[in-house]
Short mmCIF file of C-alpha atoms in Angstrom, two decimals:
data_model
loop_
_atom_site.label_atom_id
_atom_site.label_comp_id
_atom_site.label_asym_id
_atom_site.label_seq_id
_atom_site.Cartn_x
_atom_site.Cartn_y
_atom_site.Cartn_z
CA UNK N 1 96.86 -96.75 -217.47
CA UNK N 2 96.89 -100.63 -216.22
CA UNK N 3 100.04 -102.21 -216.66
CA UNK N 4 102.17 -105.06 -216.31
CA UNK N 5 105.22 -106.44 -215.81
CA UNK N 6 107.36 -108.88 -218.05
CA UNK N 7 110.59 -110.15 -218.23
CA UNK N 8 113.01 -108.59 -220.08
CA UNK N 9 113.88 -111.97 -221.30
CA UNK N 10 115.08 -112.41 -225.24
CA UNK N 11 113.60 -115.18 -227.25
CA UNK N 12 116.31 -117.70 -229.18
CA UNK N 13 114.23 -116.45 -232.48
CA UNK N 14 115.14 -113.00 -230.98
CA UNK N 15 118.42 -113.00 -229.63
CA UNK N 16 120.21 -115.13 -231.41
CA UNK N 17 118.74 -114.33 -235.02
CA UNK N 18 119.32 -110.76 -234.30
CA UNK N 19 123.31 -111.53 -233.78
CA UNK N 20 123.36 -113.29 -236.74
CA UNK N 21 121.42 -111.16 -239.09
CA UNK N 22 123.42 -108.30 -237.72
CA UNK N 23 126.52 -109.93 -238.72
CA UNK N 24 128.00 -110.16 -234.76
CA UNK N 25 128.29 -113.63 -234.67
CA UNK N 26 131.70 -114.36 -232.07
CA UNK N 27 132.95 -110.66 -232.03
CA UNK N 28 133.63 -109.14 -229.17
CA UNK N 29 130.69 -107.73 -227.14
CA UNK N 30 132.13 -103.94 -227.43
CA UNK N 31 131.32 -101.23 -229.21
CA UNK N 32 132.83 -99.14 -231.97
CA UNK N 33 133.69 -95.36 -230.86
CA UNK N 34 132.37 -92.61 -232.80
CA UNK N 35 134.10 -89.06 -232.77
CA UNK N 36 132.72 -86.28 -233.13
CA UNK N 37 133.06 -82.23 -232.41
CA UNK N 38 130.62 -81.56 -229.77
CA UNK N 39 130.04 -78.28 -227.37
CA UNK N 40 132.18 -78.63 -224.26
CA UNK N 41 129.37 -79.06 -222.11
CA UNK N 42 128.15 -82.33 -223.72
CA UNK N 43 131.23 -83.56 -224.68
CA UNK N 44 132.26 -83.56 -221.08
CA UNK N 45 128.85 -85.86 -220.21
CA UNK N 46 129.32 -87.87 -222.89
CA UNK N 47 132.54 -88.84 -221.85
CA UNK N 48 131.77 -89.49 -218.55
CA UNK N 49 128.75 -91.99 -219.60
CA UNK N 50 131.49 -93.69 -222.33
CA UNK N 51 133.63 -93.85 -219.41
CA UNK N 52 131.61 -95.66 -217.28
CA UNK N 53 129.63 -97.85 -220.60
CA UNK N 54 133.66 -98.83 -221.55
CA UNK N 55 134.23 -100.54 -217.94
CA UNK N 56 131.09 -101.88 -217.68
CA UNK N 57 130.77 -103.12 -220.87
CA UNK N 58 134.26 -104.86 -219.94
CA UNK N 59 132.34 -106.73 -216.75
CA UNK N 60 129.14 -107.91 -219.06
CA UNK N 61 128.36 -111.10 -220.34
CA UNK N 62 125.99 -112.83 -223.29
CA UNK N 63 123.74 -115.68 -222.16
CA UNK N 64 121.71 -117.61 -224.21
CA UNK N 65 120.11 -121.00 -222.45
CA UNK N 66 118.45 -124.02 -224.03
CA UNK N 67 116.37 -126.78 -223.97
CA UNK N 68 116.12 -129.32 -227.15
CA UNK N 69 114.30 -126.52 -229.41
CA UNK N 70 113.37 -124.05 -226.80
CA UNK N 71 115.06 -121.66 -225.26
CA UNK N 72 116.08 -117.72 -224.10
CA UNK N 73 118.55 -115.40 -223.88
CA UNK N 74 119.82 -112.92 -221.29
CA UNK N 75 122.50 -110.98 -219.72
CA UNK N 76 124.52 -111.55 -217.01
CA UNK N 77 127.38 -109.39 -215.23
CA UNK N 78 131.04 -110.74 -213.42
CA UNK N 79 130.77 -111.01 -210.00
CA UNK N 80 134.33 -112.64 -209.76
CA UNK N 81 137.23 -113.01 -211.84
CA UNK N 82 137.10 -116.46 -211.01
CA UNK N 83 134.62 -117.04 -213.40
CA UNK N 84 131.25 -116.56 -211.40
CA UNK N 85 128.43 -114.80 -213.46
CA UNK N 86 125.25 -113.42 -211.90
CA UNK N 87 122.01 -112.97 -213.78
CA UNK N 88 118.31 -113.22 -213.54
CA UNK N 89 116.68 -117.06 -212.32
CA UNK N 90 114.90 -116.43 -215.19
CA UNK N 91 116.99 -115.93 -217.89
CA UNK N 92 118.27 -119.83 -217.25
CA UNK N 93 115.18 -120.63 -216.95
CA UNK N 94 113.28 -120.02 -220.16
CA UNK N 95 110.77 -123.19 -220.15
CA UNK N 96 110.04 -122.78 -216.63
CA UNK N 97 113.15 -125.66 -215.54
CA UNK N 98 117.35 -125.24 -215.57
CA UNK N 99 118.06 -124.74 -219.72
CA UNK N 100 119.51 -127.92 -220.40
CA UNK N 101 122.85 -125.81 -222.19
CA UNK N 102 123.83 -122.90 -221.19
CA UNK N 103 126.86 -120.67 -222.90
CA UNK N 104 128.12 -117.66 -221.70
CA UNK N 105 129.31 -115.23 -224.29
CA UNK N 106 132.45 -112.83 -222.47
CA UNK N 107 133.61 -109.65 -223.74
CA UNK N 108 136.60 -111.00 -225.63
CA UNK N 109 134.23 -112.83 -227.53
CA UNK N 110 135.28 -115.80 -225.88
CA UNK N 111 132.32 -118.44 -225.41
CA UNK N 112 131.53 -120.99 -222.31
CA UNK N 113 129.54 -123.52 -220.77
CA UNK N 114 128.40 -122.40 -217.69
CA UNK N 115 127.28 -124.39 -214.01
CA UNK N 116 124.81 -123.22 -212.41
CA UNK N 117 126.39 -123.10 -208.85
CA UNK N 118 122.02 -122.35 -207.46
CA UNK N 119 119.03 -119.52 -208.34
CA UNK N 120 116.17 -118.83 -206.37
CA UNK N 121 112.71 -117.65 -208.18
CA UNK N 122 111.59 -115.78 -205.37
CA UNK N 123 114.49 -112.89 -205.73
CA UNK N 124 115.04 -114.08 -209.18
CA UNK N 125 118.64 -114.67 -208.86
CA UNK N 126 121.02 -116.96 -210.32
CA UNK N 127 124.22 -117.77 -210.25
CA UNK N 128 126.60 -119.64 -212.36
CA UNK N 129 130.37 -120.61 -213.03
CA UNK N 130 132.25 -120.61 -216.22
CA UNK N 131 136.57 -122.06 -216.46
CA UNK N 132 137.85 -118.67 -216.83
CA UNK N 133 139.87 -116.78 -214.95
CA UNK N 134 141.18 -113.29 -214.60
CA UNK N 135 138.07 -111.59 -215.69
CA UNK N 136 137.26 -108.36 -214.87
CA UNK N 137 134.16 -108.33 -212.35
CA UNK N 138 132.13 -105.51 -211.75
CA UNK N 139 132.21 -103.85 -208.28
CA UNK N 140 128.95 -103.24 -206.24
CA UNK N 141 127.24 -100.17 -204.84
CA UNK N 142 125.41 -99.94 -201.69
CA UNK N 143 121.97 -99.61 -203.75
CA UNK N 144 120.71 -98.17 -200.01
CA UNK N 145 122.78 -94.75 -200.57
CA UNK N 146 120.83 -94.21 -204.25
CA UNK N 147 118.69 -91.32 -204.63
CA UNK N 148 115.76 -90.60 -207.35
CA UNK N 149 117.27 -88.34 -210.13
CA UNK N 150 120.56 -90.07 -209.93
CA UNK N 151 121.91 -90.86 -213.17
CA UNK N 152 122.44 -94.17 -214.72
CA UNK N 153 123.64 -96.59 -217.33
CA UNK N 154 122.03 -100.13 -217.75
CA UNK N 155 124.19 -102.64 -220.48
CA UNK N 156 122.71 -105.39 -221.83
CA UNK N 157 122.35 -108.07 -224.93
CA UNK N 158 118.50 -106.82 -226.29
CA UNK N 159 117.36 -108.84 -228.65
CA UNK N 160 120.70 -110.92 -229.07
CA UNK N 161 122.67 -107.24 -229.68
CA UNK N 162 125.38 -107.55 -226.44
CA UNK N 163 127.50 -104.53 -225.29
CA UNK N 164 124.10 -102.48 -225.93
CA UNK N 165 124.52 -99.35 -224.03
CA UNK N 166 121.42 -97.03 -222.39
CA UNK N 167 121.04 -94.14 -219.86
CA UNK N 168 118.85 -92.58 -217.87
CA UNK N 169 117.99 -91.86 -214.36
CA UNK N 170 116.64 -93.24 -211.27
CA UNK N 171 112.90 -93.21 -211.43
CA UNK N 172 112.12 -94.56 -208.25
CA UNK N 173 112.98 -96.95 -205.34
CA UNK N 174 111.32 -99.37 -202.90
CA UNK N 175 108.84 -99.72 -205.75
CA UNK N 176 106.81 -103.40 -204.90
CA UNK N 177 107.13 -105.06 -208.03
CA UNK N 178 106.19 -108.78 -208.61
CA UNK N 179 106.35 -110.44 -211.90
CA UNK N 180 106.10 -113.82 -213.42
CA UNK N 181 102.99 -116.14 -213.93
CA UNK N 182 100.91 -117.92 -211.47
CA UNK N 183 103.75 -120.94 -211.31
CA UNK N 184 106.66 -118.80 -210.29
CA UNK N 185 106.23 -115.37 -209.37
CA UNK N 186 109.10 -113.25 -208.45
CA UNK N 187 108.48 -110.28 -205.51
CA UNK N 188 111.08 -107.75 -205.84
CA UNK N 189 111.64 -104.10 -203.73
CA UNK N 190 112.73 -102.37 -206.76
CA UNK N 191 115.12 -100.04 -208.71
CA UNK N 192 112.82 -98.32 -211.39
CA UNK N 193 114.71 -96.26 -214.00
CA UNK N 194 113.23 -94.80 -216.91
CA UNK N 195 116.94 -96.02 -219.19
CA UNK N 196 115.53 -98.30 -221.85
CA UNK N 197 115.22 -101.62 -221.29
CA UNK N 198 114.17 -104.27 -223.72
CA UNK N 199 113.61 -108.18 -224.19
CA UNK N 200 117.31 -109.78 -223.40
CA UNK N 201 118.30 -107.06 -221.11
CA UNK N 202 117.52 -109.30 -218.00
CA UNK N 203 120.56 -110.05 -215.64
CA UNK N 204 122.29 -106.93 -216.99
CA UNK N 205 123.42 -104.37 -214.55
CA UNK N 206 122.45 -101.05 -213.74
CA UNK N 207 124.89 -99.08 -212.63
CA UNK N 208 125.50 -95.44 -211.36
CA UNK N 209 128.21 -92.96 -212.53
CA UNK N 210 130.93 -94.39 -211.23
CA UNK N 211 130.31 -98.01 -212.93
CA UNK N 212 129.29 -99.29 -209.61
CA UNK N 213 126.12 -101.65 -210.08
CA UNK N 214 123.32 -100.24 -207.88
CA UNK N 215 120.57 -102.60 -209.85
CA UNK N 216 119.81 -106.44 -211.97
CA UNK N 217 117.69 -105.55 -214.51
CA UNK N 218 115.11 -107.65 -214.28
CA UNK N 219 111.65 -106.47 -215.47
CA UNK N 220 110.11 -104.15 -217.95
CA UNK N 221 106.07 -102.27 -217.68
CA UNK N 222 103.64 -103.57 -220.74
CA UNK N 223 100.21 -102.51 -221.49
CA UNK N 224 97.71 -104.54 -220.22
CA UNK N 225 96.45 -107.05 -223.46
CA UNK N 226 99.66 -106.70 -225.01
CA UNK N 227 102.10 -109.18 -226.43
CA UNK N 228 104.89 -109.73 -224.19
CA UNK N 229 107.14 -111.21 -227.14
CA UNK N 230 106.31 -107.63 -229.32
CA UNK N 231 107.35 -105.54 -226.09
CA UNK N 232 109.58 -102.81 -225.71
CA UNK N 233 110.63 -100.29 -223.20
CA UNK N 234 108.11 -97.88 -222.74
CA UNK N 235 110.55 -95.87 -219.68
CA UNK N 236 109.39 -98.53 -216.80
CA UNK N 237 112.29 -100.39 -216.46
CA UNK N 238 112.90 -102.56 -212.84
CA UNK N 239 116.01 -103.67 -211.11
CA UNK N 240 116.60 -105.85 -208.17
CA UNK N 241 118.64 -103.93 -205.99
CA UNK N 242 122.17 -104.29 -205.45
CA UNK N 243 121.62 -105.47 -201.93
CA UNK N 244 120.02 -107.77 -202.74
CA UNK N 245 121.69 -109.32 -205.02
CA UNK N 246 124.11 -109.32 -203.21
CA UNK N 247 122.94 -110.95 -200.19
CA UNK N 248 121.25 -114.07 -202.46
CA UNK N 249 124.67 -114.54 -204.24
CA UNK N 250 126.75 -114.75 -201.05
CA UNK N 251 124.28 -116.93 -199.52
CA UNK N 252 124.20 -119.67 -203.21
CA UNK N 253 127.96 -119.30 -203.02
CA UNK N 254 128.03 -120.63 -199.53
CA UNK N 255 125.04 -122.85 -199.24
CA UNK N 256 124.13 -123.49 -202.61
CA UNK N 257 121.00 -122.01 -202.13
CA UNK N 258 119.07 -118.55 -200.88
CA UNK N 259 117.18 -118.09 -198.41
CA UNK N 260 113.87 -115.32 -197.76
CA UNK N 261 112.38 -114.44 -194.03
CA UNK N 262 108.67 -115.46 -192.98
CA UNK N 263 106.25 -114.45 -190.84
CA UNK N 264 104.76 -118.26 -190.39
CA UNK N 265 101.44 -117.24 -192.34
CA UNK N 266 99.49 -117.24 -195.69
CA UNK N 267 98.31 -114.50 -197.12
CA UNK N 268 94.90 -113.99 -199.58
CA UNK N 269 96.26 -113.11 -202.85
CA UNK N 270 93.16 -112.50 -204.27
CA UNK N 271 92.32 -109.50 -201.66
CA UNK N 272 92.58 -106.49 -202.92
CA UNK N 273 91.83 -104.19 -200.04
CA UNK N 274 94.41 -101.86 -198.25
CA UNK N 275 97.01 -104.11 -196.32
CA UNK N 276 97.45 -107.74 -196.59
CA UNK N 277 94.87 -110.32 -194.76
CA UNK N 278 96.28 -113.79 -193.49
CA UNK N 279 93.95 -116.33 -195.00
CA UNK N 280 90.83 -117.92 -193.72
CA UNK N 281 90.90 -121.21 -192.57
CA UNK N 282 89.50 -123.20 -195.18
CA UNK N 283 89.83 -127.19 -194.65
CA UNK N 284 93.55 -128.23 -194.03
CA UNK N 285 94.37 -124.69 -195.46
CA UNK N 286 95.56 -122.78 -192.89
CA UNK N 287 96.23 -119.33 -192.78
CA UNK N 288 98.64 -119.30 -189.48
CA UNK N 289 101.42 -121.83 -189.71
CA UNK N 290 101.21 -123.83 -185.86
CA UNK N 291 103.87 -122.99 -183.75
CA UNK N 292 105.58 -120.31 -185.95
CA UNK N 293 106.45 -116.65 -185.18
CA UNK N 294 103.29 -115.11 -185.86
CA UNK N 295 101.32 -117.58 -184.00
CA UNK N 296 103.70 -117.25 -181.37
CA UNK N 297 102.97 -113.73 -180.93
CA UNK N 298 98.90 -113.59 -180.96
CA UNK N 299 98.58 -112.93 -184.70
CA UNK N 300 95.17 -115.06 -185.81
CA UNK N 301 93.17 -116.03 -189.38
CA UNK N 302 91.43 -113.30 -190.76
CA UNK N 303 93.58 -110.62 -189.40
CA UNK N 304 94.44 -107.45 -191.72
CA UNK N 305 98.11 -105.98 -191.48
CA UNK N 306 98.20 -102.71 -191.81
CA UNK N 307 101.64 -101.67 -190.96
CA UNK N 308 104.68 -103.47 -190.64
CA UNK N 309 107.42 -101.29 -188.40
CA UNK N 310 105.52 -98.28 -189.12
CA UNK N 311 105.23 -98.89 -193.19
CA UNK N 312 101.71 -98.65 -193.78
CA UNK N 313 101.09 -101.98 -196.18
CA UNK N 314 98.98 -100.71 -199.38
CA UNK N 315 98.41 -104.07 -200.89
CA UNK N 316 99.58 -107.68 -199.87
CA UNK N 317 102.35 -107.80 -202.66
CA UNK N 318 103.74 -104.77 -200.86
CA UNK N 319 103.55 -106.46 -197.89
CA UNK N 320 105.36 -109.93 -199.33
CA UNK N 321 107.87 -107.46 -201.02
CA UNK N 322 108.53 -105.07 -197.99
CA UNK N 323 108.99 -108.52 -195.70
CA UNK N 324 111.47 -109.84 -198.43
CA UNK N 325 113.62 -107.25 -197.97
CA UNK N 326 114.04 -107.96 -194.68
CA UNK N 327 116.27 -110.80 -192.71
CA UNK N 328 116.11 -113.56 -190.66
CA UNK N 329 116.27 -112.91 -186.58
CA UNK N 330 115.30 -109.15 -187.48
CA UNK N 331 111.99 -108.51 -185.23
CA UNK N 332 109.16 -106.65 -187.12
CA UNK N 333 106.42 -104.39 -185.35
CA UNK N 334 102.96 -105.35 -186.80
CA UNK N 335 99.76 -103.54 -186.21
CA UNK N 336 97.16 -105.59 -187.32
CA UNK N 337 93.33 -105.31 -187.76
CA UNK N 338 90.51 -107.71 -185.77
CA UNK N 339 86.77 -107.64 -185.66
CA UNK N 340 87.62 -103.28 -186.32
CA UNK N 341 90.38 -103.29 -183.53
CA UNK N 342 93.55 -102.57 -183.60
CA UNK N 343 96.06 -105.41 -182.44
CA UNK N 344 100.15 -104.98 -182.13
CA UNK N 345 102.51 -107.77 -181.83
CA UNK N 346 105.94 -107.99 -182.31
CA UNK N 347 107.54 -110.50 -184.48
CA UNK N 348 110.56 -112.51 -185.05
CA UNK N 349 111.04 -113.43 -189.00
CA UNK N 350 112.18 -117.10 -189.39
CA UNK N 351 114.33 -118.27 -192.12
CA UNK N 352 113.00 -120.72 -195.09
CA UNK N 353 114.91 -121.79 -198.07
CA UNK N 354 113.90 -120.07 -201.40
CA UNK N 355 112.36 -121.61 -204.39
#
């Protein structure tokens, strides 16, 4: 079946009529405990999940952004106790431009306006600052060490309902995912888990059995010719990884932006062929960027990657995603395709400031 991807972005009619209708309104974002006389067996696995849903629970925040009318809401998680949230680019972002009021919702209840300190589209990452201090931030996993069949808990505000608690396992990783519209497209190497995820989820973390976060959630599957505002999880959840995330919020905290590594070419979106072709020249379009590392190193219009350090490329947004997870100064092995020959060049990926 043809799918595809959509946020997992709550509408204001969603999120924030759902808090009132059920009655949350400024109550803290935790959860009422039921007991209950179990076998030993499950009892023992359920508390280890309420273990880990009580501290993470304690490290996730509400977000709901605006603009005039208009506007989205989201989850975000506690990166410091300074007061410095992470969530999804897109969840501040719910008209396409910065919300023009953004709150942030804490566990106590306790509600903020929040900065944003910088986001970047292409990892869809943002980051943002609220005056509160002492908060309890959530610590980070190496998402590198995480294995398929792992277990996992994702918390999150769907539809407006925040301290919303879900398990599962991991589904997959390195899974090229890119989502968006044709204005701002996001290209992520993802975490896929099969723990439901619905609209308001994104920017809530993912986290493995220890309450480490291992994943953003950041995009749900959808049948193709469906309604992305009548969507639910359908067990294709996505996550940016850990490292990731990471990597883009260190680099906003100390630039103010985030940066992504190139290659110095275009690529044909529209080719759907094994590997990803650098454009045809075409006018002043130009598929090889003068003077940067690929034309440095031999690579020409019209050639077809193939593999990139011995990945075979299946499609060109696994090639953009693959190349995204890489960094700056790190030198790639390409083998490339020309007139039916095989080339190989070696490049060094240059640094350019994300969208």
């Amino acid at each position: 079946m043809a799918i595809l991807l959509a946020f997992a972005l709550g509408l204001v009619t969603g999120g924030i009529g759902a808090r009132e209708y059920f009655g949350l309104g400024s109550r803290p974002l935790g959860s009422p405990s039921v007991k209950a006389t179990l076998p030993p067996s499950v009892a023992a696995a359920q508390s280890d999940i309420g273990k880990v849903a009580q501290a993470v629970i304690a490290s996730t925040v509400y977000i709901e952004s605006y603009s005039g009318n208009e506007g989205g809401s989201g989850t975000g998680f506690i990166y410091r106790a300074d007061g410095v949230i992470v969530t999804n680019a897109h969840v501040i972002t719910p008209t396409g431009e910065v919300a023009k009021e953004i709150n942030v919702t804490v566990p106590s209840g306790e509600r903020f306006t929040a900065e944003v300190l910088g986001y970047t589209h292409d990892y869809d990452i943002a980051v943002l600052k609220i005056d509160a201090k002492e908060l309890s931030a959530l610590p980070l996993a190496d998402s590198d060490t995480i294995a398929v069949g792992d277990q996992v808990v994702a918390v999150g505000a769907p539809l407006g309902l925040a301290g919303t608690v879900t398990t599962g396992i991991i589904s997959a990783t390195n899974r090229p995912v890119r989502s968006g519209d044709a204005e701002i497209q996001s290209f992520i190497n993802a975490v896929q888990t099969d723990a439901a995820i619905n609209p308001g989820n994104s920017g809530g973390p993912l986290v493995n059995m220890s309450g480490q976060m291992i994943g953003l959630n950041s995009a749900i599957a959808q049948p193709v010719n469906s309604n992305q505002q009548s969507v639910g999880s359908i067990g294709l959840g996505f996550a940016i990884p850990s490292s990731q995330v990471k990597h883009s919020a260190d680099e906003i905290l100390d630039k103010g932006y985030a940066t992504y590594p190139v290659m110095g070419i275009m690529v044909d979106m529209s080719d759907r062929r094994a590997g990803a072709k650098v454009l045809e020249d075409s006018g002043s379009t130009k598929g090889i960027v003068a003077g940067g590392p690929a034309d440095n190193a031999g690579l020409k219009a019209g050639d077809r990657i193939l593999f990139v350090n011995g990945k075979r490329i299946g499609s060109v947004t696994e090639f953009i995603v693959y190349l995204r997870s890489l960094q700056a100064g790190q030198e790639v092995a390409i083998v490339a395709e020309r007139n039916g020959e095989q080339i190989e060049a070696t490049i060094s990926l240059q640094e350019q400031r994300a969208k």
